């Protein structure tokens, strides 16, 4: 039973990797706002968790299946197993790319599934300890107002917690103008960014054996931070981008996967994104919305 579960997860990891690579390519287009690319990460994470989907002849998987039909049809080592690349891209609900011909491969998946669960539980336990320990250390934070606190235990402003998120600032910020910092952290709270971070990490923990999943997680967290910057700039205006960038330079310290930090992600990338920010016109917004919709449709549907 456990071997079959891991078998399905392994198959979903294949399709998730294919779609995630395409999202990485979209990220290379600098004109595409990070608010769009952050949203597009729903595709690989969806494929890592949901084994069903609609079929479409216009699906990216349809294109790949046609290509693999011409290149690699079946691989049969020692007549123990058969591996069909045609089926490996059709969606976990309608394919079994690896077909058992003897008990050899079934035994391999049975052993691998045990290792998979042990490592998964170890990762979750480790992160749970880090999360609980962090919240415990911040319990003595001094309240400034509402959900804004000062603490000597942090080195950079960040949002901690999911159900009742708190903005924690270093003690050194008491004599600073923290308006832009607070705007940034409140944007994280409104966007439920800590929740999305948690969900993304749990999904990647399930697919820990797939190196692409960790690459995608890192890219998603970076896009989440960049998209937060863009949301703040929409509110304060692009004319204050230099002021916002200066505030960012003072907060170079990142934080954990569970906290959204003002100084998180690569500073240089964020500064470049901030200084090149332009508010979207209605036309450009419509174009990017249509583009995003097409990408979602093409990548979320299965070969049909």
PDB file of C-alpha atoms in Angstrom, residues 12-293:
ATOM      1  CA  UNK A  12       3.215  13.350 -10.018  1.00  0.00           C
ATOM      2  CA  UNK A  13       6.746  14.625  -9.414  1.00  0.00           C
ATOM      3  CA  UNK A  14       7.598  13.945 -13.050  1.00  0.00           C
ATOM      4  CA  UNK A  15       4.802  16.130 -14.431  1.00  0.00           C
ATOM      5  CA  UNK A  16       5.405  18.805 -11.780  1.00  0.00           C
ATOM      6  CA  UNK A  17       9.055  19.045 -12.821  1.00  0.00           C
ATOM      7  CA  UNK A  18       8.099  19.503 -16.477  1.00  0.00           C
ATOM      8  CA  UNK A  19       5.661  22.328 -15.732  1.00  0.00           C
ATOM      9  CA  UNK A  20       7.932  23.947 -13.151  1.00  0.00           C
ATOM     10  CA  UNK A  21      10.779  24.250 -15.652  1.00  0.00           C
ATOM     11  CA  UNK A  22       8.456  26.206 -17.948  1.00  0.00           C
ATOM     12  CA  UNK A  23       7.550  28.582 -15.115  1.00  0.00           C
ATOM     13  CA  UNK A  24      11.281  29.115 -14.536  1.00  0.00           C
ATOM     14  CA  UNK A  25      11.583  30.113 -18.199  1.00  0.00           C
ATOM     15  CA  UNK A  26       8.681  32.562 -17.853  1.00  0.00           C
ATOM     16  CA  UNK A  27      10.529  34.140 -14.904  1.00  0.00           C
ATOM     17  CA  UNK A  28      13.392  35.032 -17.249  1.00  0.00           C
ATOM     18  CA  UNK A  29      11.102  37.506 -19.037  1.00  0.00           C
ATOM     19  CA  UNK A  30      11.775  40.674 -17.049  1.00  0.00           C
ATOM     20  CA  UNK A  31       8.654  42.422 -18.323  1.00  0.00           C
ATOM     21  CA  UNK A  32       6.438  39.887 -16.546  1.00  0.00           C
ATOM     22  CA  UNK A  33       5.516  41.225 -13.070  1.00  0.00           C
ATOM     23  CA  UNK A  34       6.456  39.017 -10.147  1.00  0.00           C
ATOM     24  CA  UNK A  35       2.837  39.153  -9.036  1.00  0.00           C
ATOM     25  CA  UNK A  36       2.105  37.054 -12.123  1.00  0.00           C
ATOM     26  CA  UNK A  37       4.982  34.586 -11.757  1.00  0.00           C
ATOM     27  CA  UNK A  38       4.254  34.102  -8.046  1.00  0.00           C
ATOM     28  CA  UNK A  39       0.695  33.137  -8.970  1.00  0.00           C
ATOM     29  CA  UNK A  40       1.853  30.790 -11.751  1.00  0.00           C
ATOM     30  CA  UNK A  41       3.683  28.622  -9.217  1.00  0.00           C
ATOM     31  CA  UNK A  42       0.273  27.165  -8.447  1.00  0.00           C
ATOM     32  CA  UNK A  43       0.844  24.905 -11.482  1.00  0.00           C
ATOM     33  CA  UNK A  44       3.774  22.723 -10.302  1.00  0.00           C
ATOM     34  CA  UNK A  45       2.530  22.715  -6.701  1.00  0.00           C
ATOM     35  CA  UNK A  46      -0.927  21.659  -7.912  1.00  0.00           C
ATOM     36  CA  UNK A  47       0.591  18.833  -9.936  1.00  0.00           C
ATOM     37  CA  UNK A  48       2.599  17.708  -6.918  1.00  0.00           C
ATOM     38  CA  UNK A  49      -0.566  17.219  -4.879  1.00  0.00           C
ATOM     39  CA  UNK A  50      -3.598  16.616  -7.118  1.00  0.00           C
ATOM     40  CA  UNK A  51      -3.466  13.394  -9.219  1.00  0.00           C
ATOM     41  CA  UNK A  52      -6.477  14.298 -11.369  1.00  0.00           C
ATOM     42  CA  UNK A  53      -7.147  16.889 -14.033  1.00  0.00           C
ATOM     43  CA  UNK A  54      -9.091  17.740 -17.160  1.00  0.00           C
ATOM     44  CA  UNK A  55      -7.926  16.417 -20.518  1.00  0.00           C
ATOM     45  CA  UNK A  56      -7.245  18.806 -23.376  1.00  0.00           C
ATOM     46  CA  UNK A  57      -5.733  18.437 -26.852  1.00  0.00           C
ATOM     47  CA  UNK A  58      -4.098  21.838 -26.264  1.00  0.00           C
ATOM     48  CA  UNK A  59      -2.359  20.758 -23.089  1.00  0.00           C
ATOM     49  CA  UNK A  60       1.417  21.027 -22.830  1.00  0.00           C
ATOM     50  CA  UNK A  61       1.318  17.358 -21.901  1.00  0.00           C
ATOM     51  CA  UNK A  62      -0.340  16.581 -25.241  1.00  0.00           C
ATOM     52  CA  UNK A  63       2.585  18.199 -27.044  1.00  0.00           C
ATOM     53  CA  UNK A  64       5.146  16.315 -24.961  1.00  0.00           C
ATOM     54  CA  UNK A  65       3.359  12.995 -25.433  1.00  0.00           C
ATOM     55  CA  UNK A  66       3.454  13.462 -29.224  1.00  0.00           C
ATOM     56  CA  UNK A  67       7.170  14.201 -29.102  1.00  0.00           C
ATOM     57  CA  UNK A  68       7.971  11.234 -26.872  1.00  0.00           C
ATOM     58  CA  UNK A  69       5.899   8.974 -29.096  1.00  0.00           C
ATOM     59  CA  UNK A  70       8.376   9.671 -31.856  1.00  0.00           C
ATOM     60  CA  UNK A  71      11.506   9.446 -29.714  1.00  0.00           C
ATOM     61  CA  UNK A  72      11.211   7.101 -26.752  1.00  0.00           C
ATOM     62  CA  UNK A  73       8.353   4.634 -26.711  1.00  0.00           C
ATOM     63  CA  UNK A  74       9.338   1.779 -24.421  1.00  0.00           C
ATOM     64  CA  UNK A  75      12.436   0.919 -22.449  1.00  0.00           C
ATOM     65  CA  UNK A  76      12.783  -2.675 -21.264  1.00  0.00           C
ATOM     66  CA  UNK A  77      15.817  -3.595 -19.152  1.00  0.00           C
ATOM     67  CA  UNK A  78      16.185  -7.359 -18.687  1.00  0.00           C
ATOM     68  CA  UNK A  79      12.438  -7.789 -19.271  1.00  0.00           C
ATOM     69  CA  UNK A  80      11.818  -6.938 -15.602  1.00  0.00           C
ATOM     70  CA  UNK A  81      10.025  -3.658 -16.162  1.00  0.00           C
ATOM     71  CA  UNK A  82       8.717  -1.546 -18.977  1.00  0.00           C
ATOM     72  CA  UNK A  83       8.961   2.226 -18.956  1.00  0.00           C
ATOM     73  CA  UNK A  84       6.827   4.278 -21.314  1.00  0.00           C
ATOM     74  CA  UNK A  85       7.634   7.959 -21.750  1.00  0.00           C
ATOM     75  CA  UNK A  86       4.386   8.303 -23.712  1.00  0.00           C
ATOM     76  CA  UNK A  87       2.391   7.714 -20.565  1.00  0.00           C
ATOM     77  CA  UNK A  88       4.615   9.486 -18.070  1.00  0.00           C
ATOM     78  CA  UNK A  89       3.271  12.908 -19.071  1.00  0.00           C
ATOM     79  CA  UNK A  90      -0.439  12.154 -19.242  1.00  0.00           C
ATOM     80  CA  UNK A  91      -1.406  12.814 -15.627  1.00  0.00           C
ATOM     81  CA  UNK A  92      -1.289  10.567 -12.601  1.00  0.00           C
ATOM     82  CA  UNK A  93      -4.962   9.657 -12.870  1.00  0.00           C
ATOM     83  CA  UNK A  94      -4.613   8.114 -16.312  1.00  0.00           C
ATOM     84  CA  UNK A  95      -1.137   6.650 -16.576  1.00  0.00           C
ATOM     85  CA  UNK A  96       1.288   4.271 -15.008  1.00  0.00           C
ATOM     86  CA  UNK A  97       4.607   5.052 -16.686  1.00  0.00           C
ATOM     87  CA  UNK A  98       6.342   2.211 -14.917  1.00  0.00           C
ATOM     88  CA  UNK A  99       4.631  -1.121 -15.402  1.00  0.00           C
ATOM     89  CA  UNK A 100       5.651  -4.023 -13.196  1.00  0.00           C
ATOM     90  CA  UNK A 101       6.563  -7.139 -15.181  1.00  0.00           C
ATOM     91  CA  UNK A 102       8.044  -8.952 -12.192  1.00  0.00           C
ATOM     92  CA  UNK A 103       8.187  -8.231  -8.478  1.00  0.00           C
ATOM     93  CA  UNK A 104      11.616  -6.578  -8.812  1.00  0.00           C
ATOM     94  CA  UNK A 105      10.458  -2.995  -9.300  1.00  0.00           C
ATOM     95  CA  UNK A 106       7.603  -3.445  -6.856  1.00  0.00           C
ATOM     96  CA  UNK A 107      10.136  -4.403  -4.187  1.00  0.00           C
ATOM     97  CA  UNK A 108      12.245  -1.361  -5.052  1.00  0.00           C
ATOM     98  CA  UNK A 109       9.280   0.982  -4.566  1.00  0.00           C
ATOM     99  CA  UNK A 110       8.334  -0.754  -1.319  1.00  0.00           C
ATOM    100  CA  UNK A 111      11.781  -0.130   0.172  1.00  0.00           C
ATOM    101  CA  UNK A 112      12.003   3.382  -1.284  1.00  0.00           C
ATOM    102  CA  UNK A 113       8.600   4.272   0.158  1.00  0.00           C
ATOM    103  CA  UNK A 114       9.794   3.543   3.701  1.00  0.00           C
ATOM    104  CA  UNK A 115      12.830   5.800   3.226  1.00  0.00           C
ATOM    105  CA  UNK A 116      10.544   8.437   1.683  1.00  0.00           C
ATOM    106  CA  UNK A 117       8.236   8.509   4.722  1.00  0.00           C
ATOM    107  CA  UNK A 118      11.105   8.543   7.245  1.00  0.00           C
ATOM    108  CA  UNK A 119      12.827  11.505   5.581  1.00  0.00           C
ATOM    109  CA  UNK A 120       9.495  13.331   5.142  1.00  0.00           C
ATOM    110  CA  UNK A 121       8.656  12.966   8.835  1.00  0.00           C
ATOM    111  CA  UNK A 122      12.181  14.042   9.812  1.00  0.00           C
ATOM    112  CA  UNK A 123      11.877  17.211   7.716  1.00  0.00           C
ATOM    113  CA  UNK A 124       8.457  18.058   9.156  1.00  0.00           C
ATOM    114  CA  UNK A 125       9.650  17.405  12.713  1.00  0.00           C
ATOM    115  CA  UNK A 126      12.722  19.574  12.230  1.00  0.00           C
ATOM    116  CA  UNK A 127      10.725  22.487  10.822  1.00  0.00           C
ATOM    117  CA  UNK A 128       8.059  22.136  13.526  1.00  0.00           C
ATOM    118  CA  UNK A 129      10.754  22.390  16.196  1.00  0.00           C
ATOM    119  CA  UNK A 130      12.251  25.463  14.512  1.00  0.00           C
ATOM    120  CA  UNK A 131       8.819  27.083  14.189  1.00  0.00           C
ATOM    121  CA  UNK A 132       7.764  26.428  17.785  1.00  0.00           C
ATOM    122  CA  UNK A 133      11.175  27.436  19.156  1.00  0.00           C
ATOM    123  CA  UNK A 134      11.100  30.702  17.220  1.00  0.00           C
ATOM    124  CA  UNK A 135       7.631  31.621  18.479  1.00  0.00           C
ATOM    125  CA  UNK A 136       8.679  30.702  22.026  1.00  0.00           C
ATOM    126  CA  UNK A 137      11.734  32.960  21.852  1.00  0.00           C
ATOM    127  CA  UNK A 138       9.571  35.850  20.650  1.00  0.00           C
ATOM    128  CA  UNK A 139       6.992  35.506  23.424  1.00  0.00           C
ATOM    129  CA  UNK A 140       8.535  38.393  25.407  1.00  0.00           C
ATOM    130  CA  UNK A 141       8.395  40.867  22.525  1.00  0.00           C
ATOM    131  CA  UNK A 142       7.340  44.397  23.461  1.00  0.00           C
ATOM    132  CA  UNK A 143       4.085  45.561  21.880  1.00  0.00           C
ATOM    133  CA  UNK A 144       4.246  48.895  20.044  1.00  0.00           C
ATOM    134  CA  UNK A 145       0.660  48.938  18.812  1.00  0.00           C
ATOM    135  CA  UNK A 146      -1.877  46.478  17.430  1.00  0.00           C
ATOM    136  CA  UNK A 147       0.116  43.492  16.104  1.00  0.00           C
ATOM    137  CA  UNK A 148       3.459  45.317  15.871  1.00  0.00           C
ATOM    138  CA  UNK A 149       6.205  44.291  18.321  1.00  0.00           C
ATOM    139  CA  UNK A 150       9.861  44.963  19.106  1.00  0.00           C
ATOM    140  CA  UNK A 151      12.266  42.167  20.007  1.00  0.00           C
ATOM    141  CA  UNK A 152      15.989  41.840  20.632  1.00  0.00           C
ATOM    142  CA  UNK A 153      15.853  38.295  19.216  1.00  0.00           C
ATOM    143  CA  UNK A 154      15.381  39.348  15.568  1.00  0.00           C
ATOM    144  CA  UNK A 155      17.791  41.118  13.224  1.00  0.00           C
ATOM    145  CA  UNK A 156      15.327  42.054  10.492  1.00  0.00           C
ATOM    146  CA  UNK A 157      11.646  43.056  10.358  1.00  0.00           C
ATOM    147  CA  UNK A 158       9.427  40.079   9.615  1.00  0.00           C
ATOM    148  CA  UNK A 159       5.938  38.646   9.984  1.00  0.00           C
ATOM    149  CA  UNK A 160       5.729  35.633  12.290  1.00  0.00           C
ATOM    150  CA  UNK A 161       2.757  33.335  12.689  1.00  0.00           C
ATOM    151  CA  UNK A 162      -0.111  32.312  10.443  1.00  0.00           C
ATOM    152  CA  UNK A 163      -3.390  32.367  12.388  1.00  0.00           C
ATOM    153  CA  UNK A 164      -2.546  35.553  14.314  1.00  0.00           C
ATOM    154  CA  UNK A 165       0.462  37.007  12.489  1.00  0.00           C
ATOM    155  CA  UNK A 166       2.669  39.505  14.284  1.00  0.00           C
ATOM    156  CA  UNK A 167       5.064  42.046  12.832  1.00  0.00           C
ATOM    157  CA  UNK A 168       8.321  41.753  14.787  1.00  0.00           C
ATOM    158  CA  UNK A 169      10.891  44.555  14.522  1.00  0.00           C
ATOM    159  CA  UNK A 170      14.449  44.644  15.917  1.00  0.00           C
ATOM    160  CA  UNK A 171      14.978  46.911  18.936  1.00  0.00           C
ATOM    161  CA  UNK A 172      17.312  49.038  16.815  1.00  0.00           C
ATOM    162  CA  UNK A 173      14.271  50.179  14.808  1.00  0.00           C
ATOM    163  CA  UNK A 174      12.804  52.167  17.720  1.00  0.00           C
ATOM    164  CA  UNK A 175      14.431  55.373  16.502  1.00  0.00           C
ATOM    165  CA  UNK A 176      13.795  54.786  12.790  1.00  0.00           C
ATOM    166  CA  UNK A 177      11.023  55.747  10.417  1.00  0.00           C
ATOM    167  CA  UNK A 178       9.307  52.388  10.073  1.00  0.00           C
ATOM    168  CA  UNK A 179       6.346  53.394   7.903  1.00  0.00           C
ATOM    169  CA  UNK A 180       7.594  51.665   4.730  1.00  0.00           C
ATOM    170  CA  UNK A 181       8.662  48.611   6.699  1.00  0.00           C
ATOM    171  CA  UNK A 182       5.204  48.311   8.244  1.00  0.00           C
ATOM    172  CA  UNK A 183       3.555  48.744   4.837  1.00  0.00           C
ATOM    173  CA  UNK A 184       5.639  45.880   3.475  1.00  0.00           C
ATOM    174  CA  UNK A 185       4.864  43.539   6.346  1.00  0.00           C
ATOM    175  CA  UNK A 186       1.159  44.385   6.258  1.00  0.00           C
ATOM    176  CA  UNK A 187       1.177  43.554   2.542  1.00  0.00           C
ATOM    177  CA  UNK A 188       2.524  40.116   3.488  1.00  0.00           C
ATOM    178  CA  UNK A 189      -0.287  39.685   6.011  1.00  0.00           C
ATOM    179  CA  UNK A 190      -3.015  40.760   3.571  1.00  0.00           C
ATOM    180  CA  UNK A 191      -1.617  38.395   0.952  1.00  0.00           C
ATOM    181  CA  UNK A 192      -1.543  35.471   3.434  1.00  0.00           C
ATOM    182  CA  UNK A 193       2.065  34.973   2.356  1.00  0.00           C
ATOM    183  CA  UNK A 194       3.080  32.999   5.449  1.00  0.00           C
ATOM    184  CA  UNK A 195       0.256  30.551   4.778  1.00  0.00           C
ATOM    185  CA  UNK A 196       1.380  30.056   1.169  1.00  0.00           C
ATOM    186  CA  UNK A 197       4.946  29.583   2.390  1.00  0.00           C
ATOM    187  CA  UNK A 198       3.809  26.881   4.781  1.00  0.00           C
ATOM    188  CA  UNK A 199       1.724  25.082   2.149  1.00  0.00           C
ATOM    189  CA  UNK A 200       4.540  25.230  -0.407  1.00  0.00           C
ATOM    190  CA  UNK A 201       7.037  23.848   2.091  1.00  0.00           C
ATOM    191  CA  UNK A 202       4.754  20.964   3.083  1.00  0.00           C
ATOM    192  CA  UNK A 203       4.296  20.043  -0.580  1.00  0.00           C
ATOM    193  CA  UNK A 204       8.033  20.163  -1.241  1.00  0.00           C
ATOM    194  CA  UNK A 205       8.665  18.090   1.887  1.00  0.00           C
ATOM    195  CA  UNK A 206       6.497  15.374   0.323  1.00  0.00           C
ATOM    196  CA  UNK A 207       8.615  15.566  -2.841  1.00  0.00           C
ATOM    197  CA  UNK A 208      11.950  15.944  -1.029  1.00  0.00           C
ATOM    198  CA  UNK A 209      13.553  13.348  -3.329  1.00  0.00           C
ATOM    199  CA  UNK A 210      12.993  15.585  -6.368  1.00  0.00           C
ATOM    200  CA  UNK A 211      15.732  18.267  -6.574  1.00  0.00           C
ATOM    201  CA  UNK A 212      13.513  20.346  -8.850  1.00  0.00           C
ATOM    202  CA  UNK A 213      10.976  20.765  -6.039  1.00  0.00           C
ATOM    203  CA  UNK A 214      13.561  22.552  -3.861  1.00  0.00           C
ATOM    204  CA  UNK A 215      14.593  24.769  -6.763  1.00  0.00           C
ATOM    205  CA  UNK A 216      10.939  25.641  -7.344  1.00  0.00           C
ATOM    206  CA  UNK A 217      10.418  26.405  -3.649  1.00  0.00           C
ATOM    207  CA  UNK A 218      13.359  28.803  -3.598  1.00  0.00           C
ATOM    208  CA  UNK A 219      12.107  30.547  -6.746  1.00  0.00           C
ATOM    209  CA  UNK A 220       8.556  30.750  -5.379  1.00  0.00           C
ATOM    210  CA  UNK A 221       9.693  32.332  -2.105  1.00  0.00           C
ATOM    211  CA  UNK A 222      11.763  34.879  -4.040  1.00  0.00           C
ATOM    212  CA  UNK A 223       8.795  35.716  -6.285  1.00  0.00           C
ATOM    213  CA  UNK A 224       6.561  36.030  -3.233  1.00  0.00           C
ATOM    214  CA  UNK A 225       8.912  38.643  -1.773  1.00  0.00           C
ATOM    215  CA  UNK A 226       9.228  40.507  -5.064  1.00  0.00           C
ATOM    216  CA  UNK A 227       5.470  40.502  -5.581  1.00  0.00           C
ATOM    217  CA  UNK A 228       5.052  41.976  -2.094  1.00  0.00           C
ATOM    218  CA  UNK A 229       7.413  44.802  -3.066  1.00  0.00           C
ATOM    219  CA  UNK A 230       5.290  45.441  -6.149  1.00  0.00           C
ATOM    220  CA  UNK A 231       2.077  45.550  -4.119  1.00  0.00           C
ATOM    221  CA  UNK A 232       3.637  48.139  -1.806  1.00  0.00           C
ATOM    222  CA  UNK A 233       4.838  50.245  -4.747  1.00  0.00           C
ATOM    223  CA  UNK A 234       1.355  50.182  -6.250  1.00  0.00           C
ATOM    224  CA  UNK A 235       0.109  51.699  -3.001  1.00  0.00           C
ATOM    225  CA  UNK A 236       2.811  54.334  -2.388  1.00  0.00           C
ATOM    226  CA  UNK A 237       3.525  55.159  -6.033  1.00  0.00           C
ATOM    227  CA  UNK A 238       6.483  54.425  -8.299  1.00  0.00           C
ATOM    228  CA  UNK A 239       7.908  57.898  -7.577  1.00  0.00           C
ATOM    229  CA  UNK A 240       8.882  56.663  -4.097  1.00  0.00           C
ATOM    230  CA  UNK A 241      10.716  53.591  -5.387  1.00  0.00           C
ATOM    231  CA  UNK A 242      14.167  55.005  -4.503  1.00  0.00           C
ATOM    232  CA  UNK A 243      13.036  55.756  -0.961  1.00  0.00           C
ATOM    233  CA  UNK A 244      11.658  52.235  -0.661  1.00  0.00           C
ATOM    234  CA  UNK A 245      14.875  50.738  -2.069  1.00  0.00           C
ATOM    235  CA  UNK A 246      16.933  52.702   0.468  1.00  0.00           C
ATOM    236  CA  UNK A 247      14.825  51.315   3.296  1.00  0.00           C
ATOM    237  CA  UNK A 248      15.378  47.816   1.930  1.00  0.00           C
ATOM    238  CA  UNK A 249      19.158  48.238   1.897  1.00  0.00           C
ATOM    239  CA  UNK A 250      19.070  48.725   5.657  1.00  0.00           C
ATOM    240  CA  UNK A 251      17.472  45.295   6.119  1.00  0.00           C
ATOM    241  CA  UNK A 252      19.778  42.756   4.508  1.00  0.00           C
ATOM    242  CA  UNK A 253      18.986  39.858   6.752  1.00  0.00           C
ATOM    243  CA  UNK A 254      16.657  37.051   5.596  1.00  0.00           C
ATOM    244  CA  UNK A 255      14.604  34.708   7.753  1.00  0.00           C
ATOM    245  CA  UNK A 256      13.058  31.244   7.826  1.00  0.00           C
ATOM    246  CA  UNK A 257      10.621  29.702   5.392  1.00  0.00           C
ATOM    247  CA  UNK A 258       7.810  30.398   7.877  1.00  0.00           C
ATOM    248  CA  UNK A 259       8.395  34.153   8.187  1.00  0.00           C
ATOM    249  CA  UNK A 260       8.081  36.897   5.586  1.00  0.00           C
ATOM    250  CA  UNK A 261      10.969  39.313   6.056  1.00  0.00           C
ATOM    251  CA  UNK A 262      11.375  42.854   4.766  1.00  0.00           C
ATOM    252  CA  UNK A 263      15.048  42.094   4.119  1.00  0.00           C
ATOM    253  CA  UNK A 264      14.470  38.638   2.652  1.00  0.00           C
ATOM    254  CA  UNK A 265      15.365  37.294  -0.832  1.00  0.00           C
ATOM    255  CA  UNK A 266      18.330  38.546  -2.863  1.00  0.00           C
ATOM    256  CA  UNK A 267      18.704  42.250  -2.161  1.00  0.00           C
ATOM    257  CA  UNK A 268      20.205  43.087  -5.562  1.00  0.00           C
ATOM    258  CA  UNK A 269      17.364  41.388  -7.419  1.00  0.00           C
ATOM    259  CA  UNK A 270      14.778  43.175  -5.301  1.00  0.00           C
ATOM    260  CA  UNK A 271      16.445  46.571  -5.719  1.00  0.00           C
ATOM    261  CA  UNK A 272      16.532  46.122  -9.503  1.00  0.00           C
ATOM    262  CA  UNK A 273      12.894  45.065  -9.520  1.00  0.00           C
ATOM    263  CA  UNK A 274      11.898  48.038  -7.348  1.00  0.00           C
ATOM    264  CA  UNK A 275      13.769  50.643  -9.395  1.00  0.00           C
ATOM    265  CA  UNK A 276      12.404  49.273 -12.681  1.00  0.00           C
ATOM    266  CA  UNK A 277       8.836  49.098 -11.368  1.00  0.00           C
ATOM    267  CA  UNK A 278       6.135  50.678 -13.483  1.00  0.00           C
ATOM    268  CA  UNK A 279       2.477  50.602 -12.576  1.00  0.00           C
ATOM    269  CA  UNK A 280       0.546  48.388 -14.971  1.00  0.00           C
ATOM    270  CA  UNK A 281      -1.847  50.058 -17.380  1.00  0.00           C
ATOM    271  CA  UNK A 282      -5.259  48.525 -17.985  1.00  0.00           C
ATOM    272  CA  UNK A 283      -4.042  47.215 -21.345  1.00  0.00           C
ATOM    273  CA  UNK A 284      -0.896  45.591 -19.938  1.00  0.00           C
ATOM    274  CA  UNK A 285      -2.920  44.181 -17.036  1.00  0.00           C
ATOM    275  CA  UNK A 286      -5.369  42.625 -19.492  1.00  0.00           C
ATOM    276  CA  UNK A 287      -2.524  41.176 -21.584  1.00  0.00           C
ATOM    277  CA  UNK A 288      -0.783  39.617 -18.583  1.00  0.00           C
ATOM    278  CA  UNK A 289      -4.092  38.278 -17.251  1.00  0.00           C
ATOM    279  CA  UNK A 290      -4.852  36.559 -20.557  1.00  0.00           C
ATOM    280  CA  UNK A 291      -1.277  35.254 -20.769  1.00  0.00           C
ATOM    281  CA  UNK A 292      -1.512  33.894 -17.236  1.00  0.00           C
ATOM    282  CA  UNK A 293      -4.856  32.249 -17.976  1.00  0.00           C
TER     283      UNK A 293
END
